Amino acid sequence: MRFKATASGTVRACNNMSSDLTQRREGAKTQRNQMLYVRWSIGALVLLTAICLVGSATNVSAQSAVAREYEIKAAYLYNFIKYIDWPPQGLPAGSDTITIGVMGGNPFGPALATLDGKMVKNRKLVIKEAVRLEDLPSCQIVFVSPSETPRMQEILNASNEAKVLTVSEVEGFAARGGIINFIEERNKVRFEINAEAAKRKGFVISSELLKLAKVVKS
Amino acid sequence: MADLTNLSLEDLYNLDVVQINVLGGHTHPQGQIMFGYQYMFMDMEGIKKGEREISVAEAMLEFPTVHTKMTMEMHMFELMYAPIDRLTLMAMLPYKRMAMHHEMMGGTHFTQHADGIGDLEVMGLYTLLGDVKKGQNRLILDAGVSFPTGSVDARDHRMGDPSLPLVRLEYPMQLGSGTYDLLPGLTYLGDANKFSWGAQMLATVRLGRNENNYRFGNQYRLTTWGGYAVTDWFAPYLRLEGRWWDDVTGVDPQINRAATAEGNPDRQAGRRVDLLFGLGLFAPKGALKGTRLMVEGGFPIYEHLKGPQLGNSWILTAGASYAF
């Protein structure tokens, strides 16, 4: 029994020593791993910073979708002129400009300014902001901003006399007598055309434009 | 400011307002569909108890068989669709292949395998604050359900020997949870010019018990990331992900809880923080327009396992997605 107890004690002592050694080894291994992780982390951060610095010199077209929406709408306005014929009173023969007016707040931002001075149908485009009702006869296109929704009917009535192409982005605008209304479908800018209203005012809209439009009635 | 007047009517008609870009979007604009595929490889090696790495011999003081290495490959198939701007629906189905290496007292080594589909996850991502078109800052509510399409009856031959009978594999080797799980979460997204950043909290809340009389522990995940678009086709990012998970509740009578730590329901819990570095690649034009590729790799910078359990060595994920 005594021998067994002694042997057991010796084995336990050896086990303790071995366990200490293993723990020390494992401790050192863990420490090495932690050091490695820290180095990796620092390396990744340095790499990211370096890439950022290099990248800051390059141009990325990451921009707000709102800005893009109005770039598309501005380009549509430019294209509408090509595919629509104005009644003679709406586009006087002696004039060499086509004026796009914005009534109410300008939601286009700088997108509309890109049209300023461009030539369409041998006429120079002019952009006019803060258009009032009495300015309508001097415009060929008027974009009625959503901020003007409360007095929409008044604007539409005035535009009938002025033979101006009315464009907006307010729900139901075309159905209320406006000619073109921008809508959004499946992440794309589409448009409605009230062909009857256009015809009544003497506008001739090409079949190519009508083919892409959602035709609505008053 | 781009001048699009050189585009034809048809071109304008087909132009996307919210463009997919290299920074990624998390949610999609109305009508957009995305197909995605991800391949993930995870290597688990080194036995841990608490934060300390222990030897096989030390682990064998508690269990006669010790798992020495585990690898998991996962093929994840994703489908996303946005019926409206504010809501994106998402379905994800994984296919898993796992291999577990064992060492028994006496030095015998063997490997067991499991493979098959995992649990189907269906989620809705609803934009609570902000606008997918404006970007900048958005808060998204994540709500989903995990369906028990993955098996909780994965088996392989005892000791990996084809002449021996099939046995049910331990909990981490099962392909699914066997329970319907809720996936609530909250995501914050921010972007400004070339930078994008965000954070996400996502939980997996297990409901009831599965057909084998147990449920896996709830899991909570918190991740934050920051990315930078170097060009319109290349964006590196850094991500930090913390997760913690609970023990298994209940016990599968066909899994021997005394043989291995992985078979013991009370030795499953843990927490971990991973540091991951990723690269995003995107085709803004050409034949592959709309395709995004990503590669992400990382390792744990902190790990605390109830153990003795296998620690995580490294993770590598590669993915491709196409949206239209």
Coordinates of C-alpha atoms in Angstrom, one line a residue:
Chain A
M1 CA 0.0 0.0 0.0
R2 CA 2.8 2.4 1.0
F3 CA 4.7 1.6 -2.2
K4 CA 1.5 2.2 -4.2
A5 CA 0.8 5.4 -2.4
T6 CA 4.4 6.7 -3.1
A7 CA 4.3 5.6 -6.7
S8 CA 0.9 7.3 -7.1
G9 CA 2.4 10.4 -5.5
T10 CA 5.4 10.3 -7.9
V11 CA 3.2 9.8 -10.9
R12 CA 1.0 12.7 -9.7
A13 CA 4.1 14.9 -9.3
C14 CA 5.3 13.9 -12.7
N15 CA 1.9 14.6 -14.1
N16 CA 1.9 18.0 -12.5
M17 CA 5.4 18.8 -13.9
S18 CA 4.3 17.5 -17.3
S19 CA 1.0 19.5 -17.0
D20 CA 3.0 22.6 -16.1
L21 CA 5.3 22.1 -19.0
T22 CA 2.3 21.6 -21.4
Q23 CA 0.6 24.6 -20.0
R24 CA 3.7 26.7 -20.4
R25 CA 4.1 25.4 -24.0
E26 CA 0.4 26.1 -24.7
G27 CA 0.7 29.5 -23.1
A28 CA 3.6 30.3 -25.3
K29 CA 1.7 29.0 -28.4
T30 CA -1.4 31.1 -27.5
Q31 CA 0.9 34.2 -27.0
R32 CA 2.5 33.5 -30.4
N33 CA -1.0 33.2 -32.0
Q34 CA -2.1 36.4 -30.4
M35 CA 1.0 38.2 -31.7
L36 CA 0.3 36.8 -35.2
Y37 CA -3.3 38.1 -35.0
V38 CA -2.2 41.5 -34.0
R39 CA 0.3 41.6 -36.9
W40 CA -2.4 40.5 -39.3
S41 CA -4.8 43.1 -38.0
I42 CA -2.2 45.9 -38.3
G43 CA -1.2 44.6 -41.8
A44 CA -4.9 44.6 -43.0
L45 CA -5.4 48.1 -41.6
V46 CA -2.2 49.4 -43.2
L47 CA -3.2 47.9 -46.6
L48 CA -6.7 49.4 -46.4
T49 CA -5.3 52.8 -45.6
A50 CA -2.8 52.6 -48.5
I51 CA -5.5 51.5 -50.9
C52 CA -7.7 54.4 -49.7
L53 CA -4.9 56.9 -50.2
V54 CA -4.3 55.6 -53.8
G55 CA -8.0 55.5 -54.4
S56 CA -8.5 59.1 -53.4
A57 CA -6.8 60.2 -56.6
T58 CA -9.2 58.3 -58.8
N59 CA -12.7 59.0 -59.8
V60 CA -15.6 56.9 -58.7
S61 CA -19.1 57.3 -60.1
A62 CA -20.8 56.5 -56.7
Q63 CA -23.5 59.1 -56.6
S64 CA -26.9 59.6 -55.1
A65 CA -29.7 57.9 -57.0
V66 CA -31.8 61.1 -56.6
A67 CA -29.2 63.0 -58.6
R68 CA -29.2 60.3 -61.3
E69 CA -33.0 60.4 -61.5
Y70 CA -32.9 64.0 -62.4
E71 CA -30.1 63.6 -64.9
I72 CA -32.4 61.1 -66.6
K73 CA -35.4 63.4 -66.5
A74 CA -33.3 66.3 -67.8
A75 CA -32.2 64.1 -70.7
Y76 CA -35.8 63.2 -71.4
L77 CA -36.8 66.8 -71.6
Y78 CA -34.1 67.3 -74.2
N79 CA -35.4 64.3 -76.2
F80 CA -39.0 65.3 -75.9
I81 CA -38.2 68.4 -78.0
K82 CA -36.9 66.2 -80.8
Y83 CA -40.1 64.1 -80.9
I84 CA -42.7 66.8 -80.4
D85 CA -43.9 69.5 -82.9
W86 CA -45.2 72.7 -81.3
P87 CA -48.3 74.5 -82.6
P88 CA -47.2 77.7 -84.5
Q89 CA -48.2 80.0 -81.7
G90 CA -46.1 78.0 -79.2
L91 CA -42.9 78.2 -81.2
P92 CA -42.7 81.5 -83.0
A93 CA -40.8 81.3 -86.3
G94 CA -38.7 84.3 -85.6
S95 CA -37.3 83.0 -82.3
D96 CA -34.1 81.0 -82.2
T97 CA -34.5 79.7 -78.6
I98 CA -36.5 77.1 -76.8
T99 CA -37.1 78.0 -73.2
I100 CA -37.5 75.4 -70.5
G101 CA -39.1 76.9 -67.4
V102 CA -39.3 75.5 -63.9
M103 CA -42.3 76.5 -61.9
G104 CA -41.8 76.2 -58.2
G105 CA -38.8 74.6 -56.5
N106 CA -36.2 73.2 -58.9
P107 CA -35.8 69.5 -58.0
F108 CA -33.3 68.9 -60.9
G109 CA -30.4 70.5 -59.0
P110 CA -27.5 71.0 -61.4
A111 CA -28.8 68.5 -63.9
L112 CA -31.0 71.0 -65.7
A113 CA -28.1 73.4 -66.2
T114 CA -26.4 70.8 -68.4
L115 CA -29.1 71.5 -71.0
D116 CA -28.4 75.3 -71.0
G117 CA -27.0 76.4 -74.4
K118 CA -27.5 73.1 -76.2
M119 CA -28.9 73.2 -79.7
V120 CA -32.1 71.3 -80.6
K121 CA -34.1 71.8 -83.8
N122 CA -31.6 74.5 -84.7
R123 CA -32.6 76.5 -81.6
K124 CA -30.6 77.2 -78.5
L125 CA -32.0 75.9 -75.2
V126 CA -32.5 78.4 -72.4
I127 CA -33.2 77.4 -68.8
K128 CA -35.4 79.7 -66.7
E129 CA -36.1 79.1 -63.1
A130 CA -38.8 80.5 -60.7
V131 CA -41.2 80.9 -63.6
R132 CA -44.5 82.7 -62.7
L133 CA -47.9 82.3 -64.4
E134 CA -47.4 85.5 -66.4
D135 CA -44.1 84.1 -67.7
L136 CA -45.7 81.0 -69.3
P137 CA -46.1 82.5 -72.8
S138 CA -42.3 83.0 -73.0
C139 CA -41.7 79.2 -72.3
Q140 CA -42.0 76.3 -74.7
I141 CA -41.8 73.7 -71.9
V142 CA -42.7 74.3 -68.3
F143 CA -41.8 71.8 -65.6
V144 CA -44.3 72.0 -62.8
S145 CA -42.6 71.2 -59.6
P146 CA -44.3 69.0 -56.9
S147 CA -44.1 72.1 -54.7
E148 CA -46.9 73.6 -56.9
T149 CA -49.3 70.8 -56.4
P150 CA -51.8 72.9 -54.4
R151 CA -52.3 75.3 -57.4
M152 CA -51.9 72.7 -60.1
Q153 CA -55.3 73.4 -61.8
E154 CA -54.7 77.1 -62.0
I155 CA -51.3 76.4 -63.7
L156 CA -52.9 73.9 -66.1
N157 CA -55.6 76.4 -67.1
A158 CA -53.0 79.1 -67.7
S159 CA -50.8 76.8 -69.8
N160 CA -53.7 75.9 -72.1
E161 CA -53.8 79.5 -73.3
A162 CA -50.1 79.8 -73.5
K163 CA -49.6 76.6 -75.7
V164 CA -46.8 75.5 -73.5
L165 CA -45.8 71.8 -73.1
T166 CA -46.5 71.0 -69.5
V167 CA -44.4 68.4 -67.7
S168 CA -44.4 67.2 -64.1
E169 CA -43.8 64.4 -61.8
V170 CA -46.9 64.6 -59.6
E171 CA -49.2 61.6 -59.5
G172 CA -52.3 62.2 -61.6
F173 CA -50.8 65.2 -63.4
A174 CA -51.5 63.9 -66.9
A175 CA -55.0 62.7 -66.0
R176 CA -55.8 66.2 -64.8
G177 CA -54.9 67.7 -68.2
G178 CA -51.1 68.0 -68.0
I179 CA -49.3 66.6 -71.1
I180 CA -46.4 64.6 -69.8
N181 CA -45.8 63.2 -66.4
F182 CA -42.8 61.3 -65.2
I183 CA -43.4 58.1 -63.2
E184 CA -41.1 55.5 -61.8
E185 CA -41.5 51.8 -62.6
R186 CA -39.2 49.0 -61.6
N187 CA -36.4 51.4 -60.8
K188 CA -36.7 53.2 -64.2
V189 CA -38.0 56.6 -65.2
R190 CA -41.0 56.2 -67.4
F191 CA -43.6 58.7 -68.5
E192 CA -47.3 59.2 -69.1
I193 CA -48.7 61.2 -72.0
N194 CA -52.1 62.7 -72.2
A195 CA -52.4 62.5 -76.0
E196 CA -55.8 64.1 -76.1
A197 CA -54.7 67.1 -74.1
A198 CA -51.7 67.4 -76.4
K199 CA -53.8 67.3 -79.5
R200 CA -56.3 69.8 -78.1
K201 CA -53.4 72.3 -77.6
G202 CA -52.1 71.6 -81.1
F203 CA -49.0 69.5 -80.2
V204 CA -48.0 66.7 -82.6
I205 CA -46.3 63.8 -80.8
S206 CA -44.3 61.3 -82.8
S207 CA -45.4 57.7 -82.7
E208 CA -41.9 56.7 -81.5
L209 CA -42.5 58.8 -78.3
L210 CA -46.0 57.5 -77.8
K211 CA -44.8 53.9 -78.2
L212 CA -42.7 54.2 -75.0
A213 CA -45.3 56.3 -73.1
K214 CA -48.2 55.1 -70.9
V215 CA -51.0 56.9 -72.6
V216 CA -53.6 58.3 -70.2
K217 CA -56.9 60.2 -70.7
S218 CA -58.3 63.3 -68.9
Chain B
M1 CA -22.9 65.7 -62.9
A2 CA -23.5 63.4 -65.9
D3 CA -24.9 64.7 -69.1
L4 CA -27.2 62.0 -70.5
T5 CA -28.5 63.9 -73.5
N6 CA -26.4 61.8 -75.9
L7 CA -28.6 58.8 -75.0
S8 CA -31.5 57.8 -77.1
L9 CA -35.1 57.6 -75.8
E10 CA -34.8 53.8 -75.6
D11 CA -31.6 54.1 -73.7
L12 CA -33.1 56.5 -71.2
Y13 CA -36.2 54.2 -71.0
N14 CA -34.0 51.3 -69.8
L15 CA -31.7 53.1 -67.5
D16 CA -31.7 52.2 -63.8
V17 CA -32.3 55.0 -61.3
V18 CA -30.6 53.2 -58.4
Q19 CA -27.5 51.7 -60.0
I20 CA -25.9 48.6 -58.5
N21 CA -22.4 49.6 -57.7
V22 CA -19.2 48.1 -56.3
L23 CA -20.1 49.2 -52.7
G24 CA -23.1 46.9 -52.7
G25 CA -26.6 47.9 -51.5
H26 CA -27.9 45.2 -49.1
T27 CA -31.4 46.1 -50.3
H28 CA -32.8 46.6 -53.8
P29 CA -35.0 49.1 -55.5
Q30 CA -38.5 48.2 -56.6
G31 CA -38.6 45.4 -59.2
Q32 CA -35.0 44.4 -59.0
I33 CA -34.1 40.7 -58.8
M34 CA -30.7 39.4 -57.7
F35 CA -29.3 35.9 -58.0
G36 CA -26.3 35.1 -55.8
Y37 CA -24.0 32.3 -55.0
Q38 CA -21.4 32.1 -52.2
Y39 CA -18.8 29.6 -51.4
M40 CA -17.5 29.5 -47.8
F41 CA -14.7 27.4 -46.4
M42 CA -14.1 27.2 -42.7
D43 CA -11.2 25.6 -41.0
M44 CA -11.4 24.7 -37.4
E45 CA -8.3 23.5 -35.6
G46 CA -6.9 23.6 -32.1
I47 CA -8.9 22.7 -29.0
K48 CA -10.0 25.5 -26.8
K49 CA -11.5 25.7 -23.3
G50 CA -12.4 29.2 -22.3
E51 CA -9.9 31.4 -24.1
R52 CA -7.1 28.9 -23.5
E53 CA -5.9 26.5 -26.2
I54 CA -5.4 23.0 -24.6
S55 CA -3.7 19.9 -25.8
V56 CA -5.4 16.8 -27.1
A57 CA -4.1 15.0 -24.0
E58 CA -5.7 17.6 -21.7
A59 CA -9.0 17.3 -23.6
M60 CA -8.8 13.6 -23.2
L61 CA -8.9 14.0 -19.4
E62 CA -12.6 14.8 -20.0
F63 CA -13.6 12.9 -23.1
P64 CA -12.2 9.6 -24.5
T65 CA -12.5 10.9 -28.1
V66 CA -11.4 14.3 -29.1
H67 CA -12.1 16.2 -32.3
T68 CA -8.9 17.5 -33.7
K69 CA -9.9 19.3 -36.9
M70 CA -13.1 20.2 -38.7
T71 CA -13.6 21.6 -42.1
M72 CA -16.9 23.0 -43.5
E73 CA -17.6 23.9 -47.1
M74 CA -20.8 25.7 -47.8
H75 CA -22.4 26.5 -51.1
M76 CA -25.0 29.2 -50.5
F77 CA -27.7 30.0 -53.1
E78 CA -29.5 33.4 -52.8
L79 CA -32.4 35.0 -54.4
M80 CA -33.5 38.6 -53.7
Y81 CA -36.5 40.5 -55.0
A82 CA -37.9 43.9 -54.1
P83 CA -41.7 44.3 -54.6
I84 CA -41.4 47.9 -53.5
D85 CA -38.5 50.3 -52.7
R86 CA -38.9 49.8 -49.0
L87 CA -39.1 46.0 -48.9
T88 CA -36.6 43.5 -50.2
L89 CA -37.4 39.8 -49.9
M90 CA -34.6 37.3 -49.7
A91 CA -34.3 33.5 -49.7
M92 CA -31.1 31.6 -49.0
L93 CA -30.5 27.8 -49.2
P94 CA -27.1 26.3 -48.2
Y95 CA -25.5 23.1 -49.2
K96 CA -23.0 21.9 -46.7
R97 CA -20.1 19.5 -46.7
M98 CA -18.4 18.8 -43.4
A99 CA -15.5 16.6 -42.3
M100 CA -14.6 16.0 -38.6
H101 CA -11.3 14.4 -37.7
H102 CA -11.2 12.5 -34.4
E103 CA -8.4 11.1 -32.2
M104 CA -9.2 8.4 -29.7
M105 CA -7.4 7.4 -26.5
G106 CA -4.7 5.1 -27.7
G107 CA -3.9 7.2 -30.8
T108 CA -6.5 5.9 -33.3
H109 CA -7.5 8.6 -35.8
F110 CA -10.6 8.6 -38.0
T111 CA -12.7 11.0 -40.0
Q112 CA -16.5 11.3 -40.4
H113 CA -18.4 13.2 -43.0
A114 CA -21.8 14.8 -43.6
D115 CA -23.2 16.6 -46.5
G116 CA -26.6 17.8 -47.7
I117 CA -28.8 20.9 -47.8
G118 CA -29.1 23.1 -44.7
D119 CA -32.0 25.2 -43.5
L120 CA -33.8 27.5 -45.9
E121 CA -33.9 31.0 -44.7
V122 CA -36.6 33.5 -45.9
M123 CA -36.2 37.1 -44.9
G124 CA -37.8 40.5 -45.4
L125 CA -35.7 43.6 -45.2
Y126 CA -37.8 46.6 -44.5
T127 CA -36.4 50.2 -44.7
L128 CA -37.7 51.9 -41.6
L129 CA -35.7 55.1 -42.0
G130 CA -34.1 56.6 -45.0
D131 CA -34.5 55.9 -48.7
V132 CA -32.8 53.4 -51.0
K133 CA -32.6 56.2 -53.6
K134 CA -31.0 58.8 -51.4
G135 CA -28.6 56.4 -49.7
Q136 CA -26.7 58.2 -47.0
N137 CA -28.2 56.8 -43.8
R138 CA -30.7 54.0 -43.6
L139 CA -32.2 51.8 -40.9
I140 CA -33.5 48.5 -41.9
L141 CA -35.6 46.0 -40.0
D142 CA -34.7 42.4 -40.7
A143 CA -37.3 39.8 -40.1
G144 CA -37.1 36.2 -41.2
V145 CA -37.8 32.5 -40.6
S146 CA -35.5 29.6 -40.9
F147 CA -37.3 26.5 -42.1
P148 CA -36.0 23.1 -41.0
T149 CA -35.0 21.8 -44.4
G150 CA -31.6 20.5 -43.2
S151 CA -31.3 17.1 -41.7
V152 CA -30.8 16.5 -38.0
D153 CA -30.2 12.8 -38.8
A154 CA -26.8 13.1 -40.4
R155 CA -25.0 9.8 -40.0
D156 CA -21.7 8.1 -40.8
H157 CA -20.0 4.8 -40.0
R158 CA -18.7 4.4 -36.5
M159 CA -15.1 5.4 -36.4
G160 CA -15.4 6.2 -40.1
D161 CA -15.1 2.4 -40.9
P162 CA -17.5 1.3 -43.6
S163 CA -17.7 -2.2 -42.1
L164 CA -19.2 -0.7 -38.9
P165 CA -22.8 0.5 -38.5
L166 CA -24.0 4.0 -39.1
V167 CA -24.2 6.3 -36.1
R168 CA -25.8 9.7 -35.7
L169 CA -23.1 12.4 -35.8
E170 CA -22.6 15.0 -33.1
Y171 CA -24.5 18.3 -32.9
P172 CA -22.0 20.5 -34.9
M173 CA -22.1 17.9 -37.7
Q174 CA -25.8 18.1 -38.2
L175 CA -26.9 19.9 -41.4
G176 CA -29.9 21.8 -40.0
S177 CA -31.5 22.8 -36.7
G178 CA -34.6 20.8 -37.0
T179 CA -36.6 23.7 -35.6
Y180 CA -38.4 26.7 -37.1
D181 CA -36.2 29.6 -36.1
L182 CA -37.0 33.3 -36.0
L183 CA -34.4 35.7 -37.5
P184 CA -35.0 39.2 -36.1
G185 CA -32.5 41.9 -36.8
L186 CA -31.7 45.5 -37.4
T187 CA -29.3 46.9 -40.0
Y188 CA -27.8 50.4 -40.3
L189 CA -26.3 51.4 -43.6
G190 CA -24.4 54.5 -44.4
D191 CA -22.7 55.8 -47.5
A192 CA -21.1 59.0 -48.7
N193 CA -19.4 59.3 -52.0
K194 CA -16.8 56.5 -52.2
F195 CA -17.3 55.3 -48.6
S196 CA -19.9 52.9 -47.3
W197 CA -20.3 51.5 -43.8
G198 CA -22.8 49.8 -41.7
A199 CA -23.7 47.6 -38.8
Q200 CA -26.0 44.7 -38.3
M201 CA -27.5 42.9 -35.3
L202 CA -29.1 39.6 -36.2
A203 CA -30.4 36.9 -33.9
T204 CA -31.4 33.3 -34.4
V205 CA -34.1 32.4 -31.9
R206 CA -35.0 28.7 -31.9
L207 CA -38.6 27.7 -31.4
G208 CA -39.6 24.4 -29.7
R209 CA -37.6 21.2 -30.0
N210 CA -36.8 19.2 -33.1
E211 CA -37.8 15.6 -33.8
N212 CA -34.7 14.4 -31.9
N213 CA -35.8 16.1 -28.7
Y214 CA -33.5 19.1 -28.6
R215 CA -33.0 22.6 -29.9
F216 CA -29.7 24.3 -30.8
G217 CA -28.8 27.4 -28.7
N218 CA -29.9 30.8 -29.8
Q219 CA -27.3 32.7 -31.7
Y220 CA -26.6 36.5 -31.7
R221 CA -24.5 38.2 -34.3
L222 CA -23.2 41.7 -34.3
T223 CA -21.2 42.9 -37.3
T224 CA -19.8 46.2 -38.5
W225 CA -18.0 47.1 -41.7
G226 CA -16.5 49.9 -43.7
G227 CA -15.6 49.9 -47.4
Y228 CA -14.1 52.2 -49.9
A229 CA -14.6 52.3 -53.6
V230 CA -11.2 52.8 -55.1
T231 CA -12.6 52.7 -58.6
D232 CA -16.1 52.0 -59.9
W233 CA -15.2 48.3 -60.1
F234 CA -13.0 47.7 -57.1
A235 CA -13.7 48.2 -53.4
P236 CA -11.9 46.7 -50.4
Y237 CA -13.6 46.5 -47.0
L238 CA -12.9 45.6 -43.5
R239 CA -15.4 43.8 -41.3
L240 CA -15.6 42.9 -37.7
E241 CA -18.0 40.2 -36.6
G242 CA -18.9 39.2 -33.1
R243 CA -21.2 36.2 -32.4
W244 CA -22.2 34.3 -29.4
W245 CA -24.3 31.2 -29.1
D246 CA -25.8 29.1 -26.3
D247 CA -25.8 25.5 -25.4
V248 CA -28.1 22.9 -26.8
T249 CA -31.3 22.4 -24.8
G250 CA -32.5 18.8 -24.5
V251 CA -30.5 15.8 -25.6
D252 CA -30.6 13.6 -28.7
P253 CA -30.8 10.0 -27.2
Q254 CA -28.8 8.6 -30.1
I255 CA -25.8 10.9 -29.5
N256 CA -23.4 9.7 -26.7
R257 CA -22.9 12.7 -24.5
A258 CA -20.0 11.1 -22.7
A259 CA -17.9 10.1 -25.8
T260 CA -17.0 13.6 -27.2
A261 CA -17.4 17.2 -26.2
E262 CA -19.2 17.9 -29.4
G263 CA -21.8 15.2 -28.4
N264 CA -22.4 16.9 -25.1
P265 CA -25.3 19.4 -25.2
D266 CA -23.8 21.4 -22.3
R267 CA -20.4 22.0 -24.0
Q268 CA -21.6 23.8 -27.1
A269 CA -21.8 27.5 -26.1
G270 CA -19.2 30.0 -27.1
R271 CA -18.4 33.5 -28.3
R272 CA -16.1 34.8 -31.0
V273 CA -15.0 38.0 -32.7
D274 CA -13.7 37.6 -36.3
L275 CA -11.7 40.2 -38.2
L276 CA -12.3 39.9 -41.9
F277 CA -10.8 41.6 -44.9
G278 CA -12.8 41.6 -48.2
L279 CA -12.5 42.7 -51.8
G280 CA -15.5 43.6 -53.9
L281 CA -15.3 43.6 -57.7
F282 CA -18.1 44.8 -59.9
A283 CA -18.7 45.0 -63.7
P284 CA -20.4 48.4 -64.3
K285 CA -20.6 47.8 -68.1
G286 CA -19.9 45.2 -70.7
A287 CA -21.3 41.7 -71.1
L288 CA -21.0 41.1 -67.4
K289 CA -22.8 44.3 -66.4
G290 CA -24.4 44.0 -63.0
T291 CA -22.2 41.2 -61.8
R292 CA -20.5 41.5 -58.5
L293 CA -17.8 39.3 -57.1
M294 CA -16.5 39.3 -53.6
V295 CA -13.7 37.5 -51.7
E296 CA -13.4 37.7 -48.0
G297 CA -11.0 36.1 -45.6
G298 CA -10.5 36.4 -41.9
F299 CA -9.7 34.8 -38.5
P300 CA -10.8 35.1 -34.9
I301 CA -9.2 37.8 -32.8
Y302 CA -11.0 36.7 -29.8
E303 CA -12.6 33.3 -29.0
H304 CA -14.1 32.0 -25.8
L305 CA -15.5 28.4 -26.0
K306 CA -17.1 26.5 -23.2
G307 CA -15.2 23.5 -24.5
P308 CA -13.2 21.6 -25.0
Q309 CA -14.3 22.6 -28.5
L310 CA -12.5 23.2 -31.8
G311 CA -11.5 26.8 -32.3
N312 CA -11.8 28.5 -35.6
S313 CA -8.6 29.0 -37.5
W314 CA -9.7 30.9 -40.6
I315 CA -12.6 31.5 -42.9
L316 CA -12.6 32.2 -46.6
T317 CA -15.7 33.2 -48.5
A318 CA -16.0 33.9 -52.2
G319 CA -19.3 35.0 -53.9
A320 CA -20.9 36.2 -57.1
S321 CA -24.2 37.9 -57.6
Y322 CA -26.1 39.2 -60.6
A323 CA -28.9 41.7 -60.3
F324 CA -31.2 43.0 -63.0

